[in-house]
Short mmCIF file of C-alpha atoms (C1' of nucleotides) in Angstrom, two decimals:
data_model
loop_
_atom_site.label_atom_id
_atom_site.label_comp_id
_atom_site.label_asym_id
_atom_site.label_seq_id
_atom_site.Cartn_x
_atom_site.Cartn_y
_atom_site.Cartn_z
CA UNK A 3 7.35 24.31 14.99
CA UNK A 4 9.83 25.36 12.30
CA UNK A 5 11.59 22.76 10.24
CA UNK A 6 15.40 22.83 10.16
CA UNK A 7 16.61 24.10 6.76
CA UNK A 8 18.94 21.15 6.37
CA UNK A 9 16.07 18.72 6.93
CA UNK A 10 14.19 20.33 4.05
CA UNK A 11 17.34 20.33 1.88
CA UNK A 12 17.82 16.65 2.60
CA UNK A 13 14.24 16.00 1.47
CA UNK A 14 14.69 18.14 -1.63
CA UNK A 15 17.73 16.10 -2.64
CA UNK A 16 15.83 12.86 -2.20
CA UNK A 17 12.85 14.11 -4.22
CA UNK A 18 15.08 15.37 -7.05
CA UNK A 19 16.88 12.04 -7.33
CA UNK A 20 13.63 10.09 -7.25
CA UNK A 21 12.10 12.28 -9.96
CA UNK A 22 15.15 11.87 -12.19
CA UNK A 23 15.41 8.13 -11.65
CA UNK A 24 11.70 7.43 -12.13
CA UNK A 25 10.26 10.18 -14.36
CA UNK A 26 7.34 8.05 -15.50
CA UNK A 27 6.43 6.04 -12.41
CA UNK A 28 2.84 5.91 -11.24
CA UNK A 29 0.45 3.58 -9.46
CA UNK A 30 1.26 -0.05 -10.31
CA UNK A 31 -2.28 -1.30 -9.68
CA UNK A 32 -4.43 -1.85 -12.79
CA UNK A 33 -7.86 -0.17 -12.80
CA UNK A 34 -10.32 1.62 -15.06
CA UNK A 35 -12.47 3.49 -12.54
CA UNK A 36 -12.02 4.98 -9.05
CA UNK A 37 -14.15 2.15 -7.69
CA UNK A 38 -11.80 -0.41 -9.22
CA UNK A 39 -8.77 1.34 -7.76
CA UNK A 40 -10.44 1.32 -4.35
CA UNK A 41 -11.10 -2.44 -4.55
CA UNK A 42 -7.59 -3.15 -5.89
CA UNK A 43 -6.07 -1.16 -3.04
CA UNK A 44 -8.07 -3.08 -0.44
CA UNK A 45 -6.79 -6.28 -2.03
CA UNK A 46 -3.19 -5.03 -1.99
CA UNK A 47 -2.78 -5.43 1.78
CA UNK A 48 0.19 -7.74 2.41
CA UNK A 49 0.20 -8.83 -1.23
CA UNK A 50 2.24 -7.99 -4.31
CA UNK A 51 0.68 -5.67 -6.90
CA UNK A 52 1.27 -8.22 -9.67
CA UNK A 53 -0.92 -10.74 -7.88
CA UNK A 54 -3.60 -8.14 -7.23
CA UNK A 55 -3.62 -7.31 -10.96
CA UNK A 56 -3.95 -10.99 -11.85
CA UNK A 57 -6.99 -11.29 -9.58
CA UNK A 58 -8.66 -8.02 -10.55
CA UNK A 59 -8.30 -8.69 -14.27
CA UNK A 60 -10.74 -11.58 -13.97
CA UNK A 61 -12.78 -9.97 -11.18
CA UNK A 62 -13.45 -6.67 -12.98
CA UNK A 63 -14.04 -8.34 -16.32
CA UNK A 64 -17.28 -9.90 -15.07
CA UNK A 65 -18.03 -7.57 -12.14
CA UNK A 66 -16.83 -4.06 -13.02
CA UNK A 67 -19.13 -1.90 -10.86
CA UNK A 68 -19.96 -1.52 -7.18
CA UNK A 69 -23.40 -3.04 -7.66
CA UNK A 70 -21.89 -6.01 -9.54
CA UNK A 71 -19.44 -6.63 -6.72
CA UNK A 72 -22.03 -6.12 -3.98
CA UNK A 73 -24.19 -8.77 -5.65
CA UNK A 74 -21.56 -11.50 -5.30
CA UNK A 75 -21.99 -13.99 -2.48
CA UNK A 76 -19.36 -14.19 0.26
CA UNK A 77 -18.25 -17.63 -0.99
CA UNK A 78 -17.98 -16.52 -4.60
CA UNK A 79 -16.04 -13.37 -3.68
CA UNK A 80 -13.67 -15.45 -1.53
CA UNK A 81 -13.07 -17.82 -4.40
CA UNK A 82 -12.26 -14.99 -6.81
CA UNK A 83 -9.77 -13.18 -4.55
CA UNK A 84 -8.37 -16.13 -2.59
CA UNK A 85 -4.78 -15.91 -3.81
CA UNK A 86 -4.32 -12.37 -2.43
CA UNK A 87 -4.39 -13.68 1.15
CA UNK A 88 -6.62 -12.50 4.04
CA UNK A 89 -9.40 -13.52 1.68
CA UNK A 90 -12.21 -13.82 4.25
CA UNK A 91 -11.68 -10.33 5.62
CA UNK A 92 -11.06 -8.81 2.21
CA UNK A 93 -14.16 -10.42 0.71
CA UNK A 94 -16.33 -9.29 3.58
CA UNK A 95 -14.92 -5.77 3.44
CA UNK A 96 -15.24 -5.38 -0.33
CA UNK A 97 -18.82 -6.61 -0.30
CA UNK A 98 -19.82 -4.35 2.60
CA UNK A 99 -17.90 -1.47 1.10
CA UNK A 100 -19.62 -1.78 -2.30
CA UNK A 101 -22.98 -2.25 -0.58
CA UNK A 102 -22.45 1.04 1.27
CA UNK A 103 -21.38 2.82 -1.91
CA UNK A 104 -24.47 1.62 -3.77
CA UNK A 105 -26.77 2.51 -0.93
CA UNK A 106 -25.39 5.88 0.08
CA UNK A 107 -23.21 7.18 -2.77
CA UNK A 108 -24.96 6.13 -5.96
CA UNK A 109 -22.37 3.43 -6.54
CA UNK A 110 -19.58 6.01 -6.78
CA UNK A 111 -16.50 6.61 -4.65
CA UNK A 112 -16.76 9.73 -2.45
CA UNK A 113 -14.03 12.33 -3.01
CA UNK A 114 -13.64 12.88 0.70
CA UNK A 115 -11.06 11.47 3.10
CA UNK A 116 -13.37 11.28 6.12
CA UNK A 117 -16.10 9.50 4.17
CA UNK A 118 -13.62 7.09 2.60
CA UNK A 119 -12.05 6.13 5.91
CA UNK A 120 -15.49 5.22 7.26
CA UNK A 121 -15.90 2.51 4.62
CA UNK A 122 -15.19 -1.03 5.83
CA UNK A 123 -11.66 -2.14 4.99
CA UNK A 124 -10.57 1.38 4.06
CA UNK A 125 -7.91 3.06 6.20
CA UNK A 126 -5.88 6.19 5.73
CA UNK A 127 -3.38 4.56 3.40
CA UNK A 128 -6.07 3.26 1.03
CA UNK A 129 -7.98 6.56 1.13
CA UNK A 130 -4.85 8.55 0.26
CA UNK A 131 -4.11 6.25 -2.68
CA UNK A 132 -7.60 6.62 -4.14
CA UNK A 133 -7.92 10.37 -3.64
CA UNK A 134 -4.43 11.15 -4.88
CA UNK A 135 -4.27 8.71 -7.77
CA UNK A 136 -7.82 8.44 -9.13
CA UNK A 137 -8.99 11.97 -8.34
CA UNK A 138 -5.74 13.94 -8.34
CA UNK A 139 -6.54 15.27 -4.87
CA UNK A 140 -3.51 14.79 -2.63
CA UNK A 141 -4.78 14.66 0.95
CA UNK A 142 -1.60 13.16 2.35
CA UNK A 143 1.44 11.01 1.72
CA UNK A 144 0.71 7.31 1.22
CA UNK A 145 2.44 5.46 4.06
CA UNK A 146 2.65 1.74 3.46
CA UNK A 147 5.29 -0.81 4.40
CA UNK A 148 7.70 0.48 1.73
CA UNK A 149 7.31 4.18 2.53
CA UNK A 150 7.77 3.41 6.24
CA UNK A 151 10.96 1.44 5.65
CA UNK A 152 12.53 3.83 3.14
CA UNK A 153 11.71 7.05 4.98
CA UNK A 154 13.34 5.55 8.07
CA UNK A 155 16.43 4.39 6.20
CA UNK A 156 16.73 7.76 4.46
CA UNK A 157 16.55 9.60 7.77
CA UNK A 158 13.30 11.42 7.00
CA UNK A 159 11.66 10.09 10.16
CA UNK A 160 12.50 8.09 13.28
CA UNK A 161 8.85 7.20 13.95
CA UNK A 162 7.21 3.80 13.75
CA UNK A 163 3.55 4.88 13.75
CA UNK A 164 2.27 5.42 10.16
CA UNK A 165 0.32 8.55 11.13
CA UNK A 166 3.44 10.14 12.69
CA UNK A 167 5.51 9.14 9.67
CA UNK A 168 2.94 10.75 7.39
CA UNK A 169 3.12 13.98 9.42
CA UNK A 170 6.91 14.05 9.17
CA UNK A 171 6.82 13.46 5.40
CA UNK A 172 4.08 16.03 4.75
CA UNK A 173 6.22 18.62 6.54
CA UNK A 174 9.25 17.88 4.34
CA UNK A 175 7.68 17.21 0.93
CA UNK A 176 5.81 19.91 -1.06
CA UNK A 177 2.10 19.11 -1.43
CA UNK A 178 2.25 18.86 -5.21
CA UNK A 179 4.85 16.09 -4.87
CA UNK A 180 2.97 14.00 -2.31
CA UNK A 181 1.51 11.40 -4.63
CA UNK A 182 4.48 11.16 -7.00
CA UNK A 183 6.82 10.91 -4.03
CA UNK A 184 4.73 8.10 -2.56
CA UNK A 185 4.62 6.07 -5.78
CA UNK A 186 8.32 6.56 -6.48
CA UNK A 187 9.34 5.54 -2.96
CA UNK A 188 7.15 2.43 -3.24
CA UNK A 189 8.63 1.60 -6.64
CA UNK A 190 12.18 2.18 -5.39
CA UNK A 191 11.44 0.04 -2.33
CA UNK A 192 10.34 -2.87 -4.49
CA UNK A 193 13.13 -2.66 -7.06
CA UNK A 194 16.18 -1.44 -5.12
CA UNK A 195 15.76 -0.58 -1.42
CA UNK A 196 14.26 -3.96 -0.60
CA UNK A 197 13.36 -5.00 2.92
CA UNK A 198 15.65 -8.00 3.07
CA UNK A 199 18.66 -7.25 0.88
CA UNK A 200 18.82 -3.60 -0.24
CA UNK A 201 20.86 -3.08 -3.43
CA UNK A 202 22.85 -0.11 -2.18
CA UNK A 203 25.51 -0.44 -4.91
CA UNK A 204 22.94 0.37 -7.58
CA UNK A 205 20.90 2.95 -5.65
CA UNK A 206 20.52 6.46 -7.07
CA UNK A 207 19.91 7.79 -3.56
CA UNK A 208 23.02 6.26 -2.00
CA UNK A 209 24.93 9.54 -1.84
CA UNK A 210 22.24 11.11 0.35
CA UNK A 211 21.38 7.98 2.38
CA UNK A 212 22.67 7.71 5.96
CA UNK A 213 22.22 3.93 5.79
CA UNK A 214 24.03 3.26 2.52
CA UNK A 215 25.97 0.02 2.61
CA UNK A 216 24.58 -0.97 6.01
"C1'" DA B 11 -0.60 -6.29 20.67
"C1'" DT B 12 -2.84 -9.59 17.80
"C1'" DC B 13 -5.25 -11.60 14.09
"C1'" DC B 14 -6.20 -12.38 9.29
"C1'" DC B 15 -3.67 -15.71 5.26
"C1'" DG B 16 -1.86 -17.11 0.35
"C1'" DA B 17 2.28 -17.09 -2.51
"C1'" DG B 18 7.04 -16.37 -3.72
"C1'" DG B 19 12.22 -15.64 -2.65
"C1'" DG B 20 16.36 -17.08 -0.46
"C1'" DC C 10 12.50 -23.02 7.20
"C1'" DC C 11 11.90 -17.75 7.74
"C1'" DC C 12 10.83 -13.33 5.75
"C1'" DT C 13 8.15 -10.29 2.96
"C1'" DC C 14 4.40 -8.41 0.21
"C1'" DT C 15 1.26 -0.89 -1.56
"C1'" DG C 16 -3.17 -2.81 5.91
"C1'" DG C 17 -7.09 -2.64 8.66
"C1'" DA C 18 -10.07 -3.93 12.53
"C1'" DT C 19 -10.40 -5.55 17.17
#
DNA sequence: ATCCCGAGGG
DNA sequence: CCCTCTGGAT
């Protein structure tokens, strides 16, 4: 199914503006290894990145590797990550996830989307972040709450389902831009195109946005 | 569709 | 008080 030329032009204009506005932007989560990015991304569900970084700074200082993290008790892990919310599920998932990595992957993170998604607590969004950011292997566009909201406002999709949204975006955005596009949209969504009160008067995408001022 | 869940903004 | 924050599993 061929894409309308004007749809692709619309996307090109959005990408160009994002790249000019945020030439340096990258992943806002702090990490030193792929394993740490994986854990930080699991913690980032329904939580601000600043809070995740506060928690992981202490967590990774004493427990930097998968085997360190797998060795923590459920109660101790819960205590360390409590302020990120969903702490029971996240603690259980991180422990099981690290246990699996130690047992089946030598404590390393697999560079494979299908294997990543099988890990407890790891969905498509998390897997795309890790592969694209830590390994430089873009397997898709990262679709989180910000990317969903902004791609809808910008008229790049009318879907609600994250998988459908990702398909629409992958068709409009060149592969080499997938990860940068994701991070810039997320950054723009936090700073300007906010969920509650979007700052349309200071938005560098306003001239190509169907929803500007709404 | 629903649950998990703390923290901050308005 | 209500909404939102880089979701995932059931």
